[in-house]
């Protein structure tokens, strides 16, 4: 049994698997565990006896302050060091200026895509930030970063005197008729238009490629964003393949 952890800026996903095919997963707010004991107190009721079967821990983290918590948790309760996801040559080549700057979640997504699907494709991950990544014949060629949907909505709310905090959902109209509809159209549908434009330009240069959609906020746009594959476990699958080579 393996424990796989994806530490994001807003939420962290904890998953267990025996074979890398069937995953059990739980989502916790990243900020609720500040010590190894707090993390254990949240996980034990969820994992139960499965915690005794853990033989390896793999982690993709984009929150450095949480890394020491994960490390102490792994050593105290499992007597092992976690394996950290980071960009290094292996099943993927990293054709960018500074591979060390690539977020561990994006590294995991690329590894997961190459292992689970094809050697070439486009990955859209919608979380706190929205990212686009391109891999061509096993080589990571770069990507783009956009603000996440909730980040944009909260930014408008905090940065203005009168704009309200609205529900984040797709708009089925061309122009909004009130402030809420205007924000929903601009944030959600505007993000979709931006992503479709980025994907179109990539395909114009590299040819037709499969598009995989993943991430905690991807379900919001799943029905209106063109993509071939929806895989909410892509990051966790990548952590498994990267850390345990299976």
XYZ file of C-alpha atoms in Angstrom, residues 194-204:
11
model
C -8.242 31.933 -22.932
C -7.499 28.221 -22.558
C -9.056 27.407 -25.918
C -6.926 30.123 -27.513
C -3.728 28.782 -25.933
C -4.568 25.218 -26.982
C -5.402 26.357 -30.526
C -2.033 28.093 -30.896
C -0.166 25.074 -29.522
C -1.960 22.764 -31.951
C -1.227 25.189 -34.775
